[in-house]
Coordinates of C-alpha atoms in Angstrom, one line a residue:
M1 CA 103.2 120.7 111.6
V2 CA 103.5 122.4 108.2
V3 CA 105.5 125.6 108.1
S4 CA 105.3 127.9 105.0
S5 CA 107.8 130.5 104.0
V6 CA 107.5 133.1 101.3
L7 CA 110.8 133.9 99.6
Q8 CA 111.7 137.6 100.1
Q9 CA 112.6 138.1 96.5
K10 CA 110.7 139.9 93.8
Y11 CA 110.8 138.9 90.1
P12 CA 109.3 141.9 88.3
G13 CA 108.4 140.9 84.7
Y14 CA 109.7 137.4 85.3
C15 CA 107.9 134.0 85.4
V16 CA 109.2 131.3 87.8
K17 CA 109.3 128.2 85.6
D18 CA 110.7 125.5 87.9
V19 CA 111.9 124.9 91.4
A20 CA 114.2 122.0 92.5
I21 CA 115.3 121.1 96.0
N22 CA 118.5 119.1 96.6
W23 CA 118.8 115.7 98.1
H24 CA 119.2 116.9 101.7
G25 CA 116.5 119.6 101.5
T26 CA 119.0 122.3 102.3
K27 CA 119.3 124.1 98.9
M28 CA 116.7 125.2 96.4
A29 CA 117.2 126.3 92.8
V30 CA 114.6 128.7 91.4
C31 CA 114.7 129.3 87.6
S32 CA 113.0 132.4 86.1
N33 CA 113.6 133.6 82.5
N34 CA 117.3 133.4 81.9
C35 CA 118.6 133.0 85.5
V36 CA 118.7 130.5 88.4
D37 CA 118.8 131.7 92.0
I38 CA 120.2 129.4 94.7
W39 CA 118.6 129.6 98.2
S40 CA 120.0 127.9 101.3
K41 CA 118.2 127.0 104.5
N42 CA 119.8 128.3 107.7
N43 CA 119.7 127.0 111.3
Q44 CA 116.4 128.9 111.9
D45 CA 114.8 127.1 108.9
Q46 CA 114.8 130.4 106.9
W47 CA 115.6 130.4 103.2
I48 CA 118.4 132.9 102.4
K49 CA 119.3 133.8 98.8
E50 CA 123.0 133.0 98.0
P51 CA 125.0 135.8 96.4
V52 CA 126.1 133.6 93.5
G53 CA 123.7 132.3 91.0
I54 CA 123.6 131.4 87.3
D55 CA 122.8 133.8 84.5
L56 CA 122.4 132.8 80.8
D57 CA 122.1 134.9 77.7
K58 CA 119.0 137.1 77.8
S59 CA 117.7 135.4 74.6
K60 CA 117.3 132.1 76.5
V61 CA 114.5 131.0 78.8
I62 CA 115.2 128.3 81.4
Q63 CA 112.4 125.7 81.5
R64 CA 113.6 123.0 83.9
V65 CA 116.3 122.6 86.6
T66 CA 117.4 119.4 88.5
W67 CA 120.0 118.5 91.1
T68 CA 122.3 115.4 91.0
H69 CA 122.8 113.1 94.0
P70 CA 125.3 114.8 96.4
E71 CA 127.8 112.0 95.7
F72 CA 128.6 114.0 92.6
G73 CA 128.9 117.3 94.3
Q74 CA 126.8 120.4 93.8
V75 CA 125.7 119.9 90.2
L76 CA 122.7 121.3 88.3
A77 CA 121.3 120.5 84.9
M78 CA 119.0 123.0 83.3
S79 CA 117.2 123.1 80.0
T80 CA 116.1 125.9 77.7
L81 CA 113.8 125.2 74.7
N82 CA 116.7 123.6 72.8
E83 CA 119.7 123.3 75.1
I84 CA 120.8 121.4 78.1
T85 CA 123.6 122.8 80.3
I86 CA 125.5 121.2 83.2
W87 CA 126.8 123.4 85.9
E88 CA 129.0 122.7 88.9
F89 CA 129.6 124.8 92.0
T90 CA 133.3 125.2 93.0
A91 CA 134.6 126.9 96.1
D92 CA 137.5 128.5 94.3
S93 CA 137.8 132.3 94.5
G94 CA 134.9 132.6 96.9
G95 CA 132.6 130.2 95.1
S96 CA 131.1 130.2 91.6
W97 CA 129.0 128.1 89.2
I98 CA 131.0 126.7 86.3
N99 CA 129.4 125.6 83.0
R100 CA 130.9 122.2 82.4
T101 CA 129.0 121.3 79.2
T102 CA 126.4 122.7 76.8
Q103 CA 124.4 120.4 74.5
T104 CA 122.3 121.9 71.7
I105 CA 119.5 119.5 70.9
S106 CA 117.9 121.0 67.8
E107 CA 116.5 124.2 66.3
P108 CA 113.8 125.7 68.6
R109 CA 111.1 125.7 65.8
H110 CA 111.5 121.9 65.6
L111 CA 111.7 120.8 69.2
V112 CA 111.0 121.7 72.8
I113 CA 112.6 120.0 75.8
N114 CA 109.8 119.3 78.2
D115 CA 111.6 117.6 81.1
V116 CA 115.1 116.7 82.3
K117 CA 116.2 114.7 85.3
F118 CA 119.3 113.1 86.7
S119 CA 119.2 109.4 87.6
P120 CA 119.6 108.4 91.3
A121 CA 123.2 107.8 92.1
Y122 CA 122.7 104.2 93.4
S123 CA 121.8 103.0 89.9
G124 CA 122.0 99.3 89.5
V125 CA 121.9 99.8 85.8
V126 CA 125.4 101.1 85.3
K127 CA 128.3 99.7 87.1
N128 CA 130.9 102.0 88.8
R129 CA 128.1 104.3 89.8
N130 CA 128.1 106.5 86.6
L131 CA 126.1 109.6 86.3
E132 CA 123.1 109.4 83.9
L133 CA 120.6 112.1 82.7
A134 CA 117.3 111.6 80.9
Y135 CA 115.3 114.2 78.9
C136 CA 112.2 114.1 76.8
T137 CA 111.1 116.3 74.0
D138 CA 107.9 117.5 72.3
S139 CA 108.2 117.7 68.5
G140 CA 106.9 116.1 65.4
L141 CA 108.4 112.9 66.8
G142 CA 108.7 112.9 70.6
Q143 CA 111.9 111.5 72.0
L144 CA 113.3 110.2 75.2
K145 CA 117.1 110.2 75.4
I146 CA 119.4 108.9 78.1
W147 CA 122.9 110.3 78.5
R148 CA 125.8 108.8 80.4
C149 CA 128.7 110.8 81.7
K150 CA 132.0 109.1 80.8
N151 CA 133.9 110.9 83.6
A152 CA 131.9 112.4 86.5
N153 CA 135.0 114.2 87.7
D154 CA 134.9 116.8 84.9
L155 CA 131.3 116.4 83.6
K156 CA 132.4 117.3 80.1
D157 CA 132.1 114.1 78.1
W158 CA 128.6 112.6 77.6
E159 CA 127.4 109.8 75.4
I160 CA 123.9 108.8 74.3
V161 CA 123.1 105.3 75.6
K162 CA 119.5 105.1 74.6
E163 CA 117.1 106.9 72.3
I164 CA 113.4 106.1 72.3
N165 CA 110.9 107.5 69.8
A166 CA 107.3 108.0 70.7
K167 CA 105.0 106.4 68.2
E168 CA 102.7 108.9 66.4
P169 CA 100.5 110.6 67.3
F170 CA 102.0 110.7 70.8
T171 CA 104.8 112.9 72.1
F172 CA 106.5 112.9 75.5
T173 CA 105.7 115.5 78.2
C174 CA 107.4 114.5 81.5
L175 CA 109.4 111.7 83.1
D176 CA 110.6 110.2 86.4
W177 CA 113.2 107.6 87.4
Y178 CA 112.9 104.7 89.8
V179 CA 116.2 103.0 90.4
S180 CA 117.2 100.3 93.0
P181 CA 120.0 97.8 93.1
S182 CA 117.7 95.2 91.6
E183 CA 115.8 97.1 88.9
S184 CA 115.6 100.4 87.0
L185 CA 112.4 102.0 85.6
I186 CA 111.5 105.2 83.8
A187 CA 107.9 106.4 83.7
V188 CA 107.2 108.8 80.8
G189 CA 104.0 110.9 80.4
T190 CA 102.6 111.5 76.9
V191 CA 100.0 113.5 75.0
D192 CA 98.0 112.6 71.9
N193 CA 97.4 115.8 69.9
S194 CA 95.5 114.1 67.1
V195 CA 92.2 114.1 68.9
R196 CA 90.0 117.1 69.6
E197 CA 90.4 116.8 73.4
Q198 CA 94.0 115.9 74.4
Q199 CA 94.6 112.4 75.8
G200 CA 97.6 111.1 77.6
Q201 CA 99.3 108.0 78.9
V202 CA 102.0 107.0 81.3
R203 CA 104.4 104.5 79.7
L204 CA 106.8 102.3 81.7
Y205 CA 110.3 101.4 80.5
E206 CA 112.6 98.9 82.3
Y207 CA 116.3 98.3 81.9
D208 CA 116.9 94.7 80.9
T209 CA 120.2 93.6 82.4
Q210 CA 120.5 90.6 80.1
R211 CA 119.9 92.5 76.9
Q212 CA 121.6 95.7 78.4
D213 CA 118.8 97.8 76.9
W214 CA 115.8 99.8 77.9
L215 CA 112.5 98.1 76.9
F216 CA 108.9 99.2 76.9
R217 CA 106.8 97.2 79.3
D218 CA 103.3 98.6 79.5
V219 CA 100.9 101.6 79.9
V220 CA 100.5 102.2 83.6
A221 CA 97.8 105.0 83.5
K222 CA 95.6 106.8 81.0
S223 CA 94.1 110.3 80.9
L224 CA 91.1 110.6 78.6
N225 CA 90.7 114.4 78.5
S226 CA 94.1 116.0 79.1
K227 CA 97.8 115.3 78.6
V228 CA 99.9 114.1 81.5
Y229 CA 101.6 117.1 83.1
D230 CA 103.7 115.3 85.7
V231 CA 104.5 111.8 86.9
S232 CA 106.4 110.7 90.1
F233 CA 107.4 107.4 91.6
A234 CA 106.8 107.0 95.3
P235 CA 109.8 106.0 97.4
N236 CA 109.7 102.3 98.0
P237 CA 111.0 101.3 101.5
G238 CA 110.4 97.5 101.2
R239 CA 107.0 97.3 99.4
S240 CA 106.3 94.5 97.1
F241 CA 104.8 96.8 94.5
H242 CA 105.5 100.2 92.9
T243 CA 103.3 103.3 93.1
V244 CA 103.2 106.3 90.7
A245 CA 101.3 109.6 91.0
V246 CA 100.0 111.0 87.8
A247 CA 99.0 114.7 87.3
A248 CA 96.5 115.1 84.5
S249 CA 92.8 116.4 84.4
D250 CA 92.5 114.6 87.7
L251 CA 94.9 113.1 90.2
Q252 CA 95.6 109.4 89.8
V253 CA 97.7 107.0 92.0
K254 CA 98.5 103.7 90.4
S255 CA 100.0 100.8 92.4
F256 CA 101.4 97.9 90.3
R257 CA 103.7 95.0 90.0
L258 CA 105.9 94.1 87.1
E259 CA 105.1 90.5 86.0
G260 CA 107.4 89.7 83.0
D261 CA 106.6 92.2 80.2
R262 CA 103.3 93.3 81.7
V263 CA 102.0 95.5 84.5
S264 CA 99.6 94.0 87.0
L265 CA 97.7 96.7 88.9
V266 CA 97.4 96.1 92.7
R267 CA 94.1 97.9 92.5
E268 CA 92.2 97.9 89.3
K269 CA 90.9 101.4 89.6
E270 CA 92.5 104.0 91.9
N271 CA 91.6 107.5 91.1
V272 CA 92.4 109.6 94.1
V273 CA 89.8 112.3 93.6
D274 CA 86.3 111.0 94.2
D275 CA 84.5 114.2 95.2
Q276 CA 83.7 117.4 93.2
E277 CA 85.3 119.7 95.8
N278 CA 88.8 118.4 95.1
R279 CA 88.4 117.6 91.4
V280 CA 90.7 120.1 89.6
Q281 CA 93.3 120.1 86.9
V282 CA 96.6 118.8 88.5
W283 CA 99.9 120.3 87.5
K284 CA 102.6 118.9 89.8
V285 CA 102.9 116.0 92.2
S286 CA 105.5 115.3 95.0
W287 CA 105.9 112.5 97.5
S288 CA 107.0 112.4 101.1
C289 CA 110.2 110.5 101.9
L290 CA 108.3 107.3 102.8
G291 CA 105.7 107.5 100.0
T292 CA 102.8 107.6 102.4
S293 CA 101.7 111.1 101.7
L294 CA 101.5 113.3 98.6
C295 CA 101.4 117.0 97.7
T296 CA 99.8 118.4 94.6
T297 CA 99.2 121.7 93.0
G298 CA 96.4 122.5 90.6
D299 CA 94.4 125.0 88.5
D300 CA 92.8 126.7 91.5
G301 CA 96.2 127.8 93.0
L302 CA 96.0 125.6 96.0
L303 CA 98.5 123.1 97.4
R304 CA 96.8 119.9 98.6
M305 CA 98.1 117.3 101.0
W306 CA 96.9 113.8 100.6
K307 CA 97.3 110.9 103.1
N308 CA 96.8 107.2 102.5
S309 CA 95.2 105.2 105.2
A310 CA 92.4 103.0 104.1
H311 CA 92.1 105.2 101.0
W312 CA 93.5 108.5 99.8
E313 CA 92.0 111.6 101.2
C314 CA 92.8 115.3 101.1
T315 CA 93.9 116.3 104.6
R316 CA 94.9 119.9 104.1
K317 CA 94.7 122.8 101.6
L318 CA 97.1 125.8 101.5
K319 CA 97.2 129.0 99.5
W320 CA 100.5 130.3 98.1
N321 CA 101.2 132.2 101.3
G322 CA 100.6 129.2 103.6
V323 CA 97.2 130.3 104.7
E324 CA 94.3 127.8 104.6
P325 CA 91.5 129.0 102.2

C-alpha cells in the first residue's frame, strides 16, 4: 500500500531544489533557496518539521543535499553553485547543526556544481572505512572529483584522491556510487552541448585495486536527444549483474556485467518505455531496497511506479498530492 503525505509547510517565493532521505528513512532534508529544513517521521508515520535547521547567507542558493551513512553520525553535505559545505548535528545545548568545513570550488561564472554524493560506508576501496565524497561540475571542462576525509571524527580535513576531466564537448551532469566489498563503481551522466539537440551518455568508472586508481571502463547508456538528468544503481542483493536506471528524454534501465575493461549488456536493448502514454521527459529515478521496483518523476508532474516481472511496466501513477490522475 502506498501512503502519501503532504508536508504542512509553505515556502512562499522559494523553490525546493532537492530532497534527501537518510539511510533508515526516518529523516528528510529539504533544501530551498538558502536554507535546509529537517523533517522527522514519528510513530504515526507523520513527517514533523524539526525546530533546528540550516541557514546560509541569503546570497547563496543550495542546489543539492546528501546524507552520510549513519555510521558517521548525522552528517549532511550540501552544494551551492560554487561551494560544498559539510554539516554535523550535535546534541549539545539542545541540538544544533555545526559547519565542519566549507570548500569553495571556483568562481560562479566559471563553474556550476551539478551533483554531490557521499560514498556508502562499506567501501571496499578505502581501508579503515574512510568517508568519501564525489561531486561533478558543469563548466568549460566538466570535472568529477573524489574527496576523502582524513579524520571522520572532526570532518575538517579533506584531500582530493581523484580528479577526472570530461573530454570535450562533454560535461558531467549527475553521478551515483555502487560500492561492495569486492568492487567499487561510479556512474556519471554527461551532456554534449556541441550539437543542436543535446545528447548524453552514462560513463562507468571502476576502482582498480592493483593500480589504486579510478579507471574509465565503458559507456553504459546513451541518450540521443537530451542530456542525462539522473542516474541510479539498483541495490544488488546477490545478482550476477548490475542494473542502472537512467533519466533522460525517456527512461532507460540497463543491466550489464563488467568483463575486463568492457561492459557486456545482459539485454542488448532495454528501454523501459514502449508506449506513448508513459513516454515523457524523466527527471529523477529512485529504486526500492531490493532493486525490483522503480519510481520516476517527469515533465508531466506525475510520479510513476514501475515493476519488473517479465518486463518493466508502469503499475501506478500519482499526482503531487498522492491522488491518482
